[in-house]
N, CA, C and O of each residue as an XYZ file, in Angstrom:
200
protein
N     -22.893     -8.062     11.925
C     -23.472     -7.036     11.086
C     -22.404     -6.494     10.134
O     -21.360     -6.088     10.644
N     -22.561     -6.441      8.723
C     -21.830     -5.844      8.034
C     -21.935     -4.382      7.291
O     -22.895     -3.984      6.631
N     -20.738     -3.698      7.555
C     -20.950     -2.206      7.098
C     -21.804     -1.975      5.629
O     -21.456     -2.693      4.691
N     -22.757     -1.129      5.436
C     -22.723     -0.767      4.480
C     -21.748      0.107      3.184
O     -20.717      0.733      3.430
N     -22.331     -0.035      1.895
C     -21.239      0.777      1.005
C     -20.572      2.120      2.035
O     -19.606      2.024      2.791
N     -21.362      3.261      1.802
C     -21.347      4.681      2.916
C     -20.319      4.608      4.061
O     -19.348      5.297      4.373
N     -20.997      3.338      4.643
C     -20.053      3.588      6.263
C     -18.302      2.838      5.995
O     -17.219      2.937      6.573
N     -18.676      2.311      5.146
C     -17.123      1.281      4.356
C     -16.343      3.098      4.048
O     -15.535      3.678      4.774
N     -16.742      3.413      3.209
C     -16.216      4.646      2.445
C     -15.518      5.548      3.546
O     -14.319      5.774      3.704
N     -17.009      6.160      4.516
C     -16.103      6.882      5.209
C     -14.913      5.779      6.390
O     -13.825      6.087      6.876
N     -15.300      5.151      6.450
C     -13.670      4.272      7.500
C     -13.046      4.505      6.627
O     -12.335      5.408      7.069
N     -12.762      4.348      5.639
C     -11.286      4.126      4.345
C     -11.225      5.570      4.649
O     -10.300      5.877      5.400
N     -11.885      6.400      4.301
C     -11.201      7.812      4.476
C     -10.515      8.398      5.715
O      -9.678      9.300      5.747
N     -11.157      7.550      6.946
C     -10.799      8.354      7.937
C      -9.253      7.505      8.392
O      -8.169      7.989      8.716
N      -9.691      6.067      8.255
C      -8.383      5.678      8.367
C      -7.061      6.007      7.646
O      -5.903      5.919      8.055
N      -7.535      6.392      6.508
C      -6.190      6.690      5.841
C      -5.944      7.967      5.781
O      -4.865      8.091      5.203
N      -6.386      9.023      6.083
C      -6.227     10.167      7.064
C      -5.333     10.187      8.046
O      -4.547     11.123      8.193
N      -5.375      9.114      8.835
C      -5.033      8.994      9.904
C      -3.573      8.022      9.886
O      -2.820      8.113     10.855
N      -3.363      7.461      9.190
C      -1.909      6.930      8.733
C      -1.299      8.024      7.852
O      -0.096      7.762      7.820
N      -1.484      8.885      7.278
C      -1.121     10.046      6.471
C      -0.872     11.064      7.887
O       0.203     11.661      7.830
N      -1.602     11.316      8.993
C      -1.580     11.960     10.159
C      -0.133     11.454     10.903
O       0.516     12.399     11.352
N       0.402     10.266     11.079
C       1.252      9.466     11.858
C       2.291      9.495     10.848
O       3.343      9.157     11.390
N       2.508      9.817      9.289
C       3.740      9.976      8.744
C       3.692     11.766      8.794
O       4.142     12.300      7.781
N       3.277     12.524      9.688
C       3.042     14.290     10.065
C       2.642     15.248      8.839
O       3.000     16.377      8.501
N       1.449     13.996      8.153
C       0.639     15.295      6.776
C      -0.287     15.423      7.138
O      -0.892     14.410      7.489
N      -1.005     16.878      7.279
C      -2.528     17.094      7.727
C      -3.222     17.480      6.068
O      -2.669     18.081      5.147
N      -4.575     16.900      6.124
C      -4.756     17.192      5.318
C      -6.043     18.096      5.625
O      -6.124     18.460      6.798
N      -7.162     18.560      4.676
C      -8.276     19.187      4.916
C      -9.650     17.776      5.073
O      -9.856     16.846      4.293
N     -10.392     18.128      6.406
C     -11.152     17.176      6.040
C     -12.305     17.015      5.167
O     -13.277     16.310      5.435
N     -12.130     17.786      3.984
C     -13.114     17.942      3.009
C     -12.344     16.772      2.270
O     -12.768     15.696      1.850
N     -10.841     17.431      2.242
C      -9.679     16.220      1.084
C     -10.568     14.747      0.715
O     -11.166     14.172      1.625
N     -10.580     14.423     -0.141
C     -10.715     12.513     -0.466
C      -9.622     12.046     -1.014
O      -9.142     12.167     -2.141
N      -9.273     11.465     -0.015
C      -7.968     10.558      0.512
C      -7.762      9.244     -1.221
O      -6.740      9.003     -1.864
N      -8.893      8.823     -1.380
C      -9.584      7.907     -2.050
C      -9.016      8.444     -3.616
O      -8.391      7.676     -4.347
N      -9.359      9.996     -4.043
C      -9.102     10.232     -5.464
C      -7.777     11.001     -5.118
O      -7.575     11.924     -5.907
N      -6.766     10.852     -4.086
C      -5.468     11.261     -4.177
C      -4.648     10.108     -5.520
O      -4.791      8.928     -5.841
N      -3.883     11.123     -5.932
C      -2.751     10.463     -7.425
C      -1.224     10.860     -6.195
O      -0.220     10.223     -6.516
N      -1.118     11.381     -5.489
C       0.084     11.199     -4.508
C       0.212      9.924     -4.393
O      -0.775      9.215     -4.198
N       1.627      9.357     -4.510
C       2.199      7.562     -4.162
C       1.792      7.576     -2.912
O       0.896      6.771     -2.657
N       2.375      8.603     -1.582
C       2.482      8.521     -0.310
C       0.375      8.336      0.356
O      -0.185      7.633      1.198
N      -0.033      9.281     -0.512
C      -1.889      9.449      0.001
C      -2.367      7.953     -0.866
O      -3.398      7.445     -0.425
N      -1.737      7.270     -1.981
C      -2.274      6.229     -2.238
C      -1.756      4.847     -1.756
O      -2.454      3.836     -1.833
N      -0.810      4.854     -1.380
C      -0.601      3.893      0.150
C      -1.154      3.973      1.416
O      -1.051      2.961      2.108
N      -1.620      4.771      1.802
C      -2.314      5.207      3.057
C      -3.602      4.703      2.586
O      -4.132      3.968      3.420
N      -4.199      4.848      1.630
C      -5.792      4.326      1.133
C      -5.378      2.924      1.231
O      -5.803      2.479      2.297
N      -4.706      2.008      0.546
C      -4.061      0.996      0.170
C      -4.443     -0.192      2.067
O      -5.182     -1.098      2.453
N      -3.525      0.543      2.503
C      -3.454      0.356      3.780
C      -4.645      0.191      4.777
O      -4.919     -0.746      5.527
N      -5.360      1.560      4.527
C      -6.960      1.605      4.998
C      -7.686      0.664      4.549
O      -8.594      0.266      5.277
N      -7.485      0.027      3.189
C      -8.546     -1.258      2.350
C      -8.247     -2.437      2.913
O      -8.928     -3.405      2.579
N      -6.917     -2.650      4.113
C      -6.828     -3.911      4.084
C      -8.059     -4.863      5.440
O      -8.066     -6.092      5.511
């Protein structure tokens, strides 16, 4: 079974939340990880896409 668009979206967010969590940045979980311009929050997305 393959994820839909929606459920794709939120994994990328939560995962890269969560590698942003393990280098000790909390963010808000409203934040979208996704339209961060931070190098460090756009490697963590980067990471989450693979």
């Amino acid at each position: 079974m393959e994820l839909g668009y929606f459920q794709k979206d939120v994994l990328i967010e939560k995962l890269a939340k969560k590698f942003y969590a393990i280098q000790g940045y909390v963010v808000p979980e409203s934040y979208r990880m996704q339209s961060a311009t931070h190098p460090a929050e756009r490697a963590c997305v980067a990471l989450a896409k693979r």
